[in-house]
Amino acid sequence: MPVIKADLDLCQGYANCVMEAPKFFDISDDGVVVVLQEEFAEENRAKVEAAVRSCPVSALRIEE
Amino acid sequence: MGSRTVVVGASVGGTKTVQALRSQGYAGELLVVEAEPHLPYDKPPLSKGYLTGTLGRDRLNLVSDAEIKDLAVGVKLGVRAKSLDVAANELALEDGERIAFDNLIVASGVRARPSPWQAKDGVHLLRTLDDAEMLKKNLQNSRSVVVVGGGFIGAEVAAAARHFGLDVSIVDPLEVPIGRVLGDPVGKLFTRLHHLNDVATHFGNGVEAITGTKGNLTVELTDGKLLSCDLVVVGIGAVPNTEWLASSGLLIENGLVCDEYCRADGQANIFGVGDVARWYHPRQRELVRVEHWTNAVEQAACVAHNITNPKDLTRYAPVPYVWSDQYDWKIQIAGETARASDYVVVEDPSNENRFAAVYADHSGLFCGVATVNWPRAMIQCRRLLDSENAISIPLNLLNDLLPGRPG
C-alpha cells in the first residue's frame, strides 16, 4: 500500500493537509503535522494527493 | 479522448490545476504557457525566508523536472499570451503561435502595482523571483530602507530588512494598516511588533514624492516629513494580468469575472484560477478575488473537478486562509475577519508571543480567527468556519488548549 511521509523539519503547521484530509492528518500541540494513518487505500488516493498538493512547504509526499 | 486543456500561467494556480487534473484522472493533452522564463516556482517565500536567505532556491520549485515528465504536460516558458478568440476556442501567443483548446484555464495572476513615485533608481517592487533576487542583493548592500505600504508584504520586507541589520522605516496612509484585515485593536499589536523590532512607523501618512538615486533617496511624506534612505520598497498591492483578455469579450472587472463554478461568465470551457479570478462566492454572495496561496490551490482543485466531472459541478465556497511571517511571529488568519463586528483575544499565559483573536459577525456567529505562533489553535478554529457556530464554541476549544486545562 502507498505510504504518507512527512518531513517534520519542513512542516510549519499551516494545516492545509488537515483541512483536505482530516482522517489522515492532524497538528500537534507543538504545531507540527501528525500523520494519523501512514498507509492508505487506493480509494483515498485523490484525497491524500490533494492534501500533499496543499502543503505550502512541500513537507508531504507519497511513497509507493 | 483528444481533449486539450491549455493553462495560461505556471505559478501556483496554473501548476496546481495541472496536478489536480491528472490526480482526478484527466487523460487529455495539457499545455502550460508562462510569461516568465522560470520553471514554476513558489511566491510566498520571496518576501519571507527566501529574502532573508534562510530558504534556498531549490525550495522554491513547485514541481521537479521528473514530475513535469510524469504529468505529461507541455510547458512553454517566456512567452506571453496575446489574445483569446472565444468563438474559435483559440489562444494567440505573442510569438505568433495560435493554440486551439477544448478547455482554457486563466491563471495569469497579478503583478505588483507599479510605484506612482519614480526616482532615478533604487525604488523596488516585489512580486517575482527576479524582483526578489535584485531586492535581496540591494538589501545586503544598504544601510537603510523605507518601505511604502504597511500590509503583509511591506511588513515582511521590513522584517527581512531588520534581519540584515538595516535601519527601517515603514509608511502607510492608514493609521493602523493591519487593522484593515484584523480590526484596529488587533492591528495595533502588529504596529507594536514593528516598534519592538526597532522599525520606525509613519502610519496615517502618505508618500508625496520619492527623489534622488540609489544610496541617496529622499521620501517626502504628505505631512512634509523627509525620510532619507538608501533604498525604497513599494508594496501597495497588485493588479490582475488581464490585458490579454481585453479583446476577448469576456467580462473583466478587477479580474476575470467567473460564476460560482469558476467558469468565466457565460462560458462552459473557460475557467479562472488564483489571484486573477474574481468569482461569485456562494456563501459570501458576492464576487470576490483573493490573492492567497491556499485559495489558488483550492480553486485549482475545484476547477479540475469541474473539468473532469461536467455533470457534477462543484460550487467554489472556500474559507479564506493566509499566513505571514513577521519577525518572530508566525501569523495565520482564516475566515472573514475584516467583516467582523466583535472580537475576543485569547492569550497563552505560558507564552507571551502566542495569542489568538476570535471574531464574530453582527449576529454573534464565529466568522474568523487570527493566531500568532499557535498553529494548533488555528486549525481547531479554522475547521469550524465552514458551518455556523456561536463564538463560544471556538473560545471553549481555545481554553481547552491552554496549559493546566483538561484536554
Short mmCIF file of C-alpha atoms in Angstrom, two decimals:
data_model
loop_
_atom_site.label_atom_id
_atom_site.label_comp_id
_atom_site.label_asym_id
_atom_site.label_seq_id
_atom_site.Cartn_x
_atom_site.Cartn_y
_atom_site.Cartn_z
CA MET A 1 0.00 0.00 0.00
CA PRO A 2 1.20 3.54 -0.63
CA VAL A 3 2.53 5.36 2.43
CA ILE A 4 2.40 9.02 3.54
CA LYS A 5 5.74 10.55 4.52
CA ALA A 6 6.00 13.85 6.39
CA ASP A 7 9.15 15.94 6.86
CA LEU A 8 8.70 17.33 10.37
CA ASP A 9 11.59 19.77 9.96
CA LEU A 10 9.96 21.41 6.96
CA CYS A 11 6.44 21.46 8.43
CA GLN A 12 5.32 24.91 9.59
CA GLY A 13 1.92 23.89 10.91
CA TYR A 14 -0.09 25.53 8.12
CA ALA A 15 -2.53 22.61 8.43
CA ASN A 16 -3.90 22.72 4.88
CA CYS A 17 -3.45 18.93 4.92
CA VAL A 18 -5.81 18.67 7.90
CA MET A 19 -8.43 20.66 6.00
CA GLU A 20 -8.09 18.37 2.96
CA ALA A 21 -7.88 15.01 4.70
CA PRO A 22 -8.63 15.12 8.44
CA LYS A 23 -8.68 11.33 8.64
CA PHE A 24 -5.01 11.26 7.78
CA PHE A 25 -3.51 14.42 9.31
CA ASP A 26 -3.61 16.48 12.49
CA ILE A 27 -1.45 19.18 14.10
CA SER A 28 0.29 18.58 17.44
CA ASP A 29 0.48 20.98 20.37
CA ASP A 30 3.96 21.87 19.09
CA GLY A 31 2.45 22.99 15.81
CA VAL A 32 3.73 20.24 13.51
CA VAL A 33 1.91 17.64 11.45
CA VAL A 34 0.89 14.27 12.89
CA VAL A 35 0.20 11.57 10.30
CA LEU A 36 -2.75 9.67 11.76
CA GLN A 37 -2.58 6.79 9.26
CA GLU A 38 0.55 6.25 7.20
CA GLU A 39 -0.90 3.72 4.79
CA PHE A 40 -3.88 4.50 2.64
CA ALA A 41 -6.10 2.56 0.25
CA GLU A 42 -6.38 3.49 -3.44
CA GLU A 43 -9.89 4.84 -2.89
CA ASN A 44 -8.37 7.59 -0.74
CA ARG A 45 -5.61 8.48 -3.17
CA ALA A 46 -7.22 11.62 -4.61
CA LYS A 47 -7.83 12.98 -1.10
CA VAL A 48 -4.30 12.27 0.08
CA GLU A 49 -2.83 13.71 -3.12
CA ALA A 50 -4.90 16.86 -2.60
CA ALA A 51 -3.50 17.13 0.93
CA VAL A 52 0.05 16.69 -0.35
CA ARG A 53 -0.52 19.35 -3.01
CA SER A 54 -1.96 21.75 -0.46
CA CYS A 55 1.19 21.85 1.69
CA PRO A 56 2.79 25.29 1.27
CA VAL A 57 6.27 23.98 2.11
CA SER A 58 6.15 20.59 0.32
CA ALA A 59 6.63 18.74 3.59
CA LEU A 60 4.45 15.81 2.49
CA ARG A 61 4.98 13.10 -0.08
CA ILE A 62 3.63 9.71 -1.04
CA GLU A 63 5.89 6.70 -1.17
CA GLU A 64 4.57 4.00 -3.49
CA MET B 1 -10.08 11.28 -25.97
CA GLY B 2 -8.46 14.06 -27.91
CA SER B 3 -9.26 16.82 -25.43
CA ARG B 4 -6.72 19.59 -24.90
CA THR B 5 -6.55 21.88 -21.87
CA VAL B 6 -4.37 24.96 -22.10
CA VAL B 7 -3.28 26.78 -18.95
CA VAL B 8 -2.15 30.40 -19.08
CA GLY B 9 0.18 30.94 -16.13
CA ALA B 10 2.52 28.49 -14.39
CA SER B 11 2.52 29.97 -10.91
CA VAL B 12 0.79 28.17 -8.09
CA GLY B 13 -2.72 28.36 -9.61
CA GLY B 14 -1.75 27.03 -13.02
CA THR B 15 0.63 24.39 -11.74
CA LYS B 16 -1.76 23.03 -9.12
CA THR B 17 -4.53 22.87 -11.74
CA VAL B 18 -2.36 20.65 -13.92
CA GLN B 19 -1.53 18.41 -10.95
CA ALA B 20 -5.15 18.25 -9.81
CA LEU B 21 -6.37 17.42 -13.34
CA ARG B 22 -4.03 14.44 -13.55
CA SER B 23 -4.83 13.40 -9.97
CA GLN B 24 -8.53 13.40 -10.91
CA GLY B 25 -7.92 11.30 -13.99
CA TYR B 26 -7.80 13.85 -16.79
CA ALA B 27 -6.27 11.99 -19.75
CA GLY B 28 -6.25 14.75 -22.37
CA GLU B 29 -3.37 16.87 -23.59
CA LEU B 30 -2.07 19.54 -21.19
CA LEU B 31 -0.12 22.62 -22.16
CA VAL B 32 1.05 25.45 -19.90
CA VAL B 33 2.11 28.86 -21.19
CA GLU B 34 4.07 31.13 -18.85
CA ALA B 35 5.32 34.67 -19.43
CA GLU B 36 8.26 34.32 -17.05
CA PRO B 37 11.34 32.39 -18.14
CA HIS B 38 11.48 30.24 -14.98
CA LEU B 39 10.02 26.81 -14.33
CA PRO B 40 7.11 27.01 -11.86
CA TYR B 41 8.24 28.49 -8.56
CA ASP B 42 6.56 29.49 -5.35
CA LYS B 43 5.98 33.12 -4.41
CA PRO B 44 5.17 33.36 -0.66
CA PRO B 45 8.81 32.76 0.40
CA LEU B 46 10.02 35.63 -1.81
CA SER B 47 9.11 38.16 0.90
CA LYS B 48 9.98 35.78 3.76
CA GLY B 49 12.62 33.04 4.04
CA TYR B 50 13.98 33.42 0.52
CA LEU B 51 14.55 37.14 1.02
CA THR B 52 16.43 36.57 4.29
CA GLY B 53 18.39 33.66 2.83
CA THR B 54 17.13 31.03 5.26
CA LEU B 55 15.39 29.24 2.36
CA GLY B 56 17.38 28.23 -0.71
CA ARG B 57 16.38 28.50 -4.37
CA ASP B 58 15.75 24.74 -4.59
CA ARG B 59 12.95 25.04 -2.04
CA LEU B 60 11.03 27.39 -4.35
CA ASN B 61 10.40 24.81 -7.07
CA LEU B 62 6.72 23.93 -7.37
CA VAL B 63 7.48 20.85 -9.49
CA SER B 64 10.59 18.88 -10.35
CA ASP B 65 11.67 18.05 -13.90
CA ALA B 66 10.74 14.44 -13.21
CA GLU B 67 7.27 15.45 -12.11
CA ILE B 68 6.74 17.54 -15.24
CA LYS B 69 7.53 14.41 -17.23
CA ASP B 70 5.16 12.31 -15.09
CA LEU B 71 2.38 14.85 -15.55
CA ALA B 72 2.86 14.68 -19.32
CA VAL B 73 2.44 18.43 -19.56
CA GLY B 74 3.93 20.64 -22.23
CA VAL B 75 5.50 23.83 -20.85
CA LYS B 76 6.18 26.96 -22.88
CA LEU B 77 8.22 29.46 -20.87
CA GLY B 78 8.99 33.09 -21.56
CA VAL B 79 6.02 33.59 -23.88
CA ARG B 80 3.07 35.83 -23.13
CA ALA B 81 -0.49 35.13 -24.09
CA LYS B 82 -1.54 37.85 -26.51
CA SER B 83 -5.24 37.41 -27.11
CA LEU B 84 -8.11 34.98 -26.86
CA ASP B 85 -10.67 34.11 -29.54
CA VAL B 86 -13.58 32.70 -27.54
CA ALA B 87 -15.73 31.73 -30.53
CA ALA B 88 -12.89 29.82 -32.18
CA ASN B 89 -11.53 28.37 -28.88
CA GLU B 90 -8.11 29.66 -29.82
CA LEU B 91 -5.35 31.31 -27.83
CA ALA B 92 -2.82 33.55 -29.56
CA LEU B 93 0.68 33.97 -28.13
CA GLU B 94 2.99 36.95 -28.55
CA ASP B 95 5.42 34.82 -30.56
CA GLY B 96 2.70 34.39 -33.20
CA GLU B 97 1.68 30.85 -32.35
CA ARG B 98 -2.05 30.05 -32.19
CA ILE B 99 -3.18 27.23 -29.94
CA ALA B 100 -6.60 25.57 -30.16
CA PHE B 101 -8.09 24.34 -26.90
CA ASP B 102 -11.06 22.44 -25.53
CA ASN B 103 -10.65 23.95 -22.06
CA LEU B 104 -8.76 27.09 -21.12
CA ILE B 105 -7.52 27.89 -17.61
CA VAL B 106 -6.90 31.58 -16.95
CA ALA B 107 -4.24 31.62 -14.24
CA SER B 108 -2.26 34.65 -15.35
CA GLY B 109 -2.07 36.03 -11.83
CA VAL B 110 -1.36 39.57 -10.76
CA ARG B 111 1.63 41.87 -10.89
CA ALA B 112 2.84 44.32 -8.28
CA ARG B 113 1.03 47.64 -8.54
CA PRO B 114 3.63 49.97 -10.08
CA SER B 115 5.05 52.71 -7.92
CA PRO B 116 3.42 56.04 -8.74
CA TRP B 117 6.62 57.67 -7.46
CA GLN B 118 9.75 57.31 -9.53
CA ALA B 119 13.28 58.17 -8.55
CA LYS B 120 16.27 57.66 -10.86
CA ASP B 121 16.80 54.22 -9.36
CA GLY B 122 16.66 52.39 -6.03
CA VAL B 123 12.87 52.04 -5.90
CA HIS B 124 11.92 48.35 -5.76
CA LEU B 125 8.77 46.31 -6.20
CA LEU B 126 8.47 42.73 -5.02
CA ARG B 127 6.46 40.14 -6.88
CA THR B 128 8.63 37.86 -8.99
CA LEU B 129 11.75 35.80 -8.40
CA ASP B 130 13.79 38.36 -10.35
CA ASP B 131 12.39 41.15 -8.14
CA ALA B 132 13.38 39.17 -5.04
CA GLU B 133 16.91 38.46 -6.29
CA MET B 134 17.50 42.12 -7.00
CA LEU B 135 15.99 43.31 -3.73
CA LYS B 136 17.96 40.78 -1.70
CA LYS B 137 21.25 41.89 -3.27
CA ASN B 138 20.42 45.53 -2.61
CA LEU B 139 19.28 44.94 0.97
CA GLN B 140 22.63 43.33 1.70
CA ASN B 141 24.47 46.40 0.41
CA SER B 142 22.34 49.08 2.03
CA ARG B 143 22.18 50.73 5.42
CA SER B 144 18.64 51.98 5.38
CA VAL B 145 15.34 51.28 3.66
CA VAL B 146 11.93 52.92 3.59
CA VAL B 147 9.09 50.50 2.97
CA VAL B 148 5.98 52.07 1.44
CA GLY B 149 2.90 50.03 2.34
CA GLY B 150 2.22 48.53 5.77
CA GLY B 151 0.30 45.46 4.61
CA PHE B 152 1.66 41.93 4.78
CA ILE B 153 4.27 42.26 2.02
CA GLY B 154 5.51 45.56 3.45
CA ALA B 155 5.71 44.17 6.97
CA GLU B 156 7.53 41.06 5.77
CA VAL B 157 10.04 43.14 3.82
CA ALA B 158 10.58 45.34 6.89
CA ALA B 159 11.25 42.22 8.96
CA ALA B 160 13.68 40.88 6.33
CA ALA B 161 15.50 44.22 6.22
CA ARG B 162 15.89 44.17 10.01
CA HIS B 163 17.30 40.65 9.62
CA PHE B 164 20.11 42.25 7.56
CA GLY B 165 20.52 45.00 10.19
CA LEU B 166 19.22 47.92 8.14
CA ASP B 167 17.56 51.00 9.58
CA VAL B 168 13.95 50.50 8.58
CA SER B 169 11.02 52.90 8.30
CA ILE B 170 7.59 51.87 7.12
CA VAL B 171 4.97 54.25 5.71
CA ASP B 172 1.25 53.75 5.17
CA PRO B 173 -1.66 56.18 4.75
CA LEU B 174 -3.76 54.15 7.20
CA GLU B 175 -3.33 54.78 10.94
CA VAL B 176 -3.40 51.01 11.53
CA PRO B 177 -2.56 49.21 8.27
CA ILE B 178 -3.23 45.67 9.51
CA GLY B 179 -6.47 46.98 11.02
CA ARG B 180 -7.99 46.75 7.55
CA VAL B 181 -7.81 42.96 7.89
CA LEU B 182 -7.93 42.36 11.64
CA GLY B 183 -9.60 45.46 13.06
CA ASP B 184 -7.72 48.33 14.67
CA PRO B 185 -7.29 46.92 18.22
CA VAL B 186 -5.60 43.73 16.97
CA GLY B 187 -3.89 45.64 14.14
CA LYS B 188 -2.18 47.84 16.75
CA LEU B 189 -0.43 44.76 18.15
CA PHE B 190 1.23 44.42 14.74
CA THR B 191 2.31 48.07 14.82
CA ARG B 192 3.79 47.43 18.26
CA LEU B 193 5.67 44.44 16.82
CA HIS B 194 7.43 46.80 14.38
CA HIS B 195 8.43 49.05 17.28
CA LEU B 196 9.72 46.12 19.35
CA ASN B 197 11.96 45.33 16.38
CA ASP B 198 13.25 48.92 16.10
CA VAL B 199 11.32 49.75 12.98
CA ALA B 200 10.01 53.32 12.76
CA THR B 201 6.39 53.52 11.63
CA HIS B 202 4.92 56.52 9.82
CA PHE B 203 1.31 55.44 9.71
CA GLY B 204 -1.55 57.75 8.81
CA ASN B 205 0.90 59.37 6.44
CA GLY B 206 1.13 59.04 2.67
CA VAL B 207 4.00 59.49 0.26
CA GLU B 208 4.20 62.75 -1.65
CA ALA B 209 7.33 62.10 -3.66
CA ILE B 210 10.46 60.00 -3.90
CA THR B 211 13.56 61.75 -5.24
CA GLY B 212 17.26 61.05 -5.62
CA THR B 213 19.11 57.91 -6.56
CA LYS B 214 20.04 54.56 -5.05
CA GLY B 215 22.07 55.15 -1.90
CA ASN B 216 20.76 58.68 -1.56
CA LEU B 217 16.99 58.71 -1.74
CA THR B 218 14.52 61.04 -0.07
CA VAL B 219 10.94 60.06 0.65
CA GLU B 220 8.71 63.06 1.22
CA LEU B 221 5.62 62.33 3.29
CA THR B 222 2.28 64.11 2.98
CA ASP B 223 2.85 65.84 6.33
CA GLY B 224 6.09 67.31 4.94
CA LYS B 225 8.44 64.99 6.82
CA LEU B 226 11.52 63.88 4.85
CA LEU B 227 12.98 60.38 5.20
CA SER B 228 16.47 59.70 3.84
CA CYS B 229 17.40 56.18 2.83
CA ASP B 230 19.49 54.02 0.51
CA LEU B 231 16.59 52.01 -0.82
CA VAL B 232 12.80 52.15 -1.14
CA VAL B 233 10.48 49.16 -1.43
CA VAL B 234 6.95 49.88 -2.61
CA GLY B 235 4.35 47.27 -1.60
CA ILE B 236 0.97 48.80 -2.39
CA GLY B 237 -0.99 45.89 -3.75
CA ALA B 238 -1.32 44.09 -7.04
CA VAL B 239 -3.08 44.39 -10.40
CA PRO B 240 -4.67 41.45 -12.27
CA ASN B 241 -2.94 40.40 -15.50
CA THR B 242 -5.96 40.57 -17.80
CA GLU B 243 -4.77 42.81 -20.65
CA TRP B 244 -4.50 39.80 -22.98
CA LEU B 245 -8.23 39.16 -22.42
CA ALA B 246 -9.31 42.72 -23.22
CA SER B 247 -10.47 41.93 -26.77
CA SER B 248 -11.95 38.50 -25.92
CA GLY B 249 -15.37 39.77 -24.92
CA LEU B 250 -15.05 38.06 -21.53
CA LEU B 251 -16.17 40.18 -18.60
CA ILE B 252 -13.16 41.80 -16.96
CA GLU B 253 -13.76 43.83 -13.82
CA ASN B 254 -10.89 43.79 -11.35
CA GLY B 255 -10.00 40.32 -12.64
CA LEU B 256 -11.74 37.74 -14.79
CA VAL B 257 -15.36 37.57 -13.64
CA CYS B 258 -16.41 33.95 -13.05
CA ASP B 259 -19.52 32.17 -11.79
CA GLU B 260 -19.70 30.01 -8.67
CA TYR B 261 -18.18 27.10 -10.61
CA CYS B 262 -15.19 29.29 -11.54
CA ARG B 263 -16.27 29.41 -15.20
CA ALA B 264 -15.73 32.70 -16.98
CA ASP B 265 -19.07 34.47 -17.15
CA GLY B 266 -21.22 32.76 -19.78
CA GLN B 267 -18.59 30.17 -20.84
CA ALA B 268 -18.62 26.41 -20.27
CA ASN B 269 -14.96 25.72 -21.03
CA ILE B 270 -13.01 28.76 -19.76
CA PHE B 271 -12.10 28.81 -16.08
CA GLY B 272 -10.38 31.27 -13.77
CA VAL B 273 -7.94 30.14 -11.06
CA GLY B 274 -5.98 32.04 -8.42
CA ASP B 275 -5.23 35.74 -7.98
CA VAL B 276 -6.67 36.74 -11.38
CA ALA B 277 -10.10 35.15 -10.85
CA ARG B 278 -12.96 37.14 -9.39
CA TRP B 279 -15.68 34.59 -8.83
CA TYR B 280 -19.12 34.54 -7.26
CA HIS B 281 -18.65 33.14 -3.75
CA PRO B 282 -21.91 31.31 -2.89
CA ARG B 283 -21.62 31.80 0.88
CA GLN B 284 -20.43 35.40 0.78
CA ARG B 285 -22.97 36.09 -2.01
CA GLU B 286 -20.71 38.45 -3.91
CA LEU B 287 -17.85 38.46 -6.38
CA VAL B 288 -14.52 38.06 -4.62
CA ARG B 289 -10.92 38.00 -5.76
CA VAL B 290 -8.43 36.51 -3.31
CA GLU B 291 -4.65 36.81 -3.59
CA HIS B 292 -3.78 33.94 -1.26
CA TRP B 293 -1.69 30.86 -1.98
CA THR B 294 -4.19 28.46 -0.42
CA ASN B 295 -7.03 29.95 -2.46
CA ALA B 296 -5.15 29.22 -5.68
CA VAL B 297 -4.62 25.60 -4.61
CA GLU B 298 -8.23 25.04 -3.57
CA GLN B 299 -9.61 26.79 -6.64
CA ALA B 300 -7.33 24.67 -8.85
CA ALA B 301 -8.79 21.52 -7.28
CA CYS B 302 -12.35 22.77 -7.80
CA VAL B 303 -11.71 23.65 -11.45
CA ALA B 304 -10.03 20.30 -12.08
CA HIS B 305 -13.10 18.60 -10.63
CA ASN B 306 -15.44 20.67 -12.77
CA ILE B 307 -13.50 19.87 -15.93
CA THR B 308 -13.38 16.14 -15.22
CA ASN B 309 -16.98 15.97 -13.91
CA PRO B 310 -19.02 18.27 -16.16
CA LYS B 311 -22.26 16.65 -14.98
CA ASP B 312 -21.45 17.01 -11.28
CA LEU B 313 -20.16 20.57 -10.95
CA THR B 314 -18.90 21.78 -7.56
CA ARG B 315 -19.53 25.31 -6.40
CA TYR B 316 -16.45 27.04 -5.05
CA ALA B 317 -17.06 28.33 -1.50
CA PRO B 318 -13.73 28.28 0.33
CA VAL B 319 -12.92 29.57 3.80
CA PRO B 320 -10.15 32.14 3.22
CA TYR B 321 -6.79 31.27 4.78
CA VAL B 322 -3.48 33.13 4.70
CA TRP B 323 -0.26 33.23 6.66
CA SER B 324 2.52 35.74 7.18
CA ASP B 325 5.94 35.63 8.83
CA GLN B 326 6.94 38.86 10.55
CA TYR B 327 9.98 38.92 12.85
CA ASP B 328 9.40 36.10 15.35
CA TRP B 329 5.64 35.96 14.70
CA LYS B 330 4.12 33.23 12.60
CA ILE B 331 0.74 34.66 11.77
CA GLN B 332 -2.21 32.65 10.42
CA ILE B 333 -5.60 34.12 9.51
CA ALA B 334 -8.75 32.25 8.49
CA GLY B 335 -12.28 33.31 7.64
CA GLU B 336 -13.66 36.77 7.20
CA THR B 337 -12.01 38.76 9.96
CA ALA B 338 -12.38 42.00 8.01
CA ARG B 339 -16.17 41.80 8.17
CA ALA B 340 -16.38 41.07 11.90
CA SER B 341 -18.16 43.34 14.32
CA ASP B 342 -16.68 41.93 17.53
CA TYR B 343 -13.63 40.00 18.67
CA VAL B 344 -12.09 38.29 21.70
CA VAL B 345 -8.35 37.86 22.26
CA VAL B 346 -7.19 34.66 23.98
CA GLU B 347 -3.65 34.79 25.31
CA ASP B 348 -1.49 31.86 26.32
CA PRO B 349 -0.13 32.77 29.79
CA SER B 350 2.80 30.39 29.30
CA ASN B 351 3.98 32.12 26.10
CA GLU B 352 3.77 35.89 25.69
CA ASN B 353 4.44 35.56 21.97
CA ARG B 354 1.33 33.49 21.37
CA PHE B 355 -2.29 34.54 21.10
CA ALA B 356 -5.47 34.07 19.13
CA ALA B 357 -8.06 36.66 18.12
CA VAL B 358 -11.51 35.18 17.55
CA TYR B 359 -14.01 37.21 15.51
CA ALA B 360 -17.80 37.27 15.48
CA ASP B 361 -20.15 38.75 12.90
CA HIS B 362 -23.09 41.06 13.65
CA SER B 363 -25.25 38.14 14.80
CA GLY B 364 -22.61 36.81 17.16
CA LEU B 365 -21.59 33.92 14.94
CA PHE B 366 -17.95 32.89 14.67
CA CYS B 367 -16.63 34.31 11.36
CA GLY B 368 -12.84 34.43 11.52
CA VAL B 369 -9.71 33.83 13.53
CA ALA B 370 -6.13 35.09 13.63
CA THR B 371 -3.39 33.32 15.54
CA VAL B 372 0.21 34.18 16.33
CA ASN B 373 2.66 31.31 16.93
CA TRP B 374 -0.20 28.94 17.63
CA PRO B 375 -0.88 26.51 14.73
CA ARG B 376 -2.92 24.07 16.78
CA ALA B 377 -5.30 26.80 17.88
CA MET B 378 -5.64 27.90 14.26
CA ILE B 379 -6.60 24.52 12.87
CA GLN B 380 -9.07 23.84 15.67
CA CYS B 381 -10.86 27.10 14.90
CA ARG B 382 -10.45 27.02 11.11
CA ARG B 383 -12.27 23.70 10.85
CA LEU B 384 -15.37 25.33 12.32
CA LEU B 385 -15.54 28.12 9.77
CA ASP B 386 -17.45 26.37 7.01
CA SER B 387 -20.51 25.97 9.26
CA GLU B 388 -22.44 28.28 11.59
CA ASN B 389 -21.14 28.31 15.14
CA ALA B 390 -21.63 30.57 18.13
CA ILE B 391 -18.36 32.30 19.07
CA SER B 392 -18.39 30.38 22.39
CA ILE B 393 -17.53 27.17 20.51
CA PRO B 394 -14.05 28.21 19.28
CA LEU B 395 -13.45 30.04 22.56
CA ASN B 396 -14.08 26.86 24.53
CA LEU B 397 -11.75 24.93 22.23
CA LEU B 398 -9.02 27.52 22.78
CA ASN B 399 -9.45 27.48 26.54
CA ASP B 400 -9.04 23.71 26.49
CA LEU B 401 -5.72 24.14 24.69
CA LEU B 402 -4.29 26.41 27.38
CA PRO B 403 -1.84 24.82 29.82
CA GLY B 404 -3.32 23.44 33.01
CA ARG B 405 -6.68 22.84 31.36
CA PRO B 406 -8.10 19.42 30.74
CA GLY B 407 -7.77 18.15 27.16
#
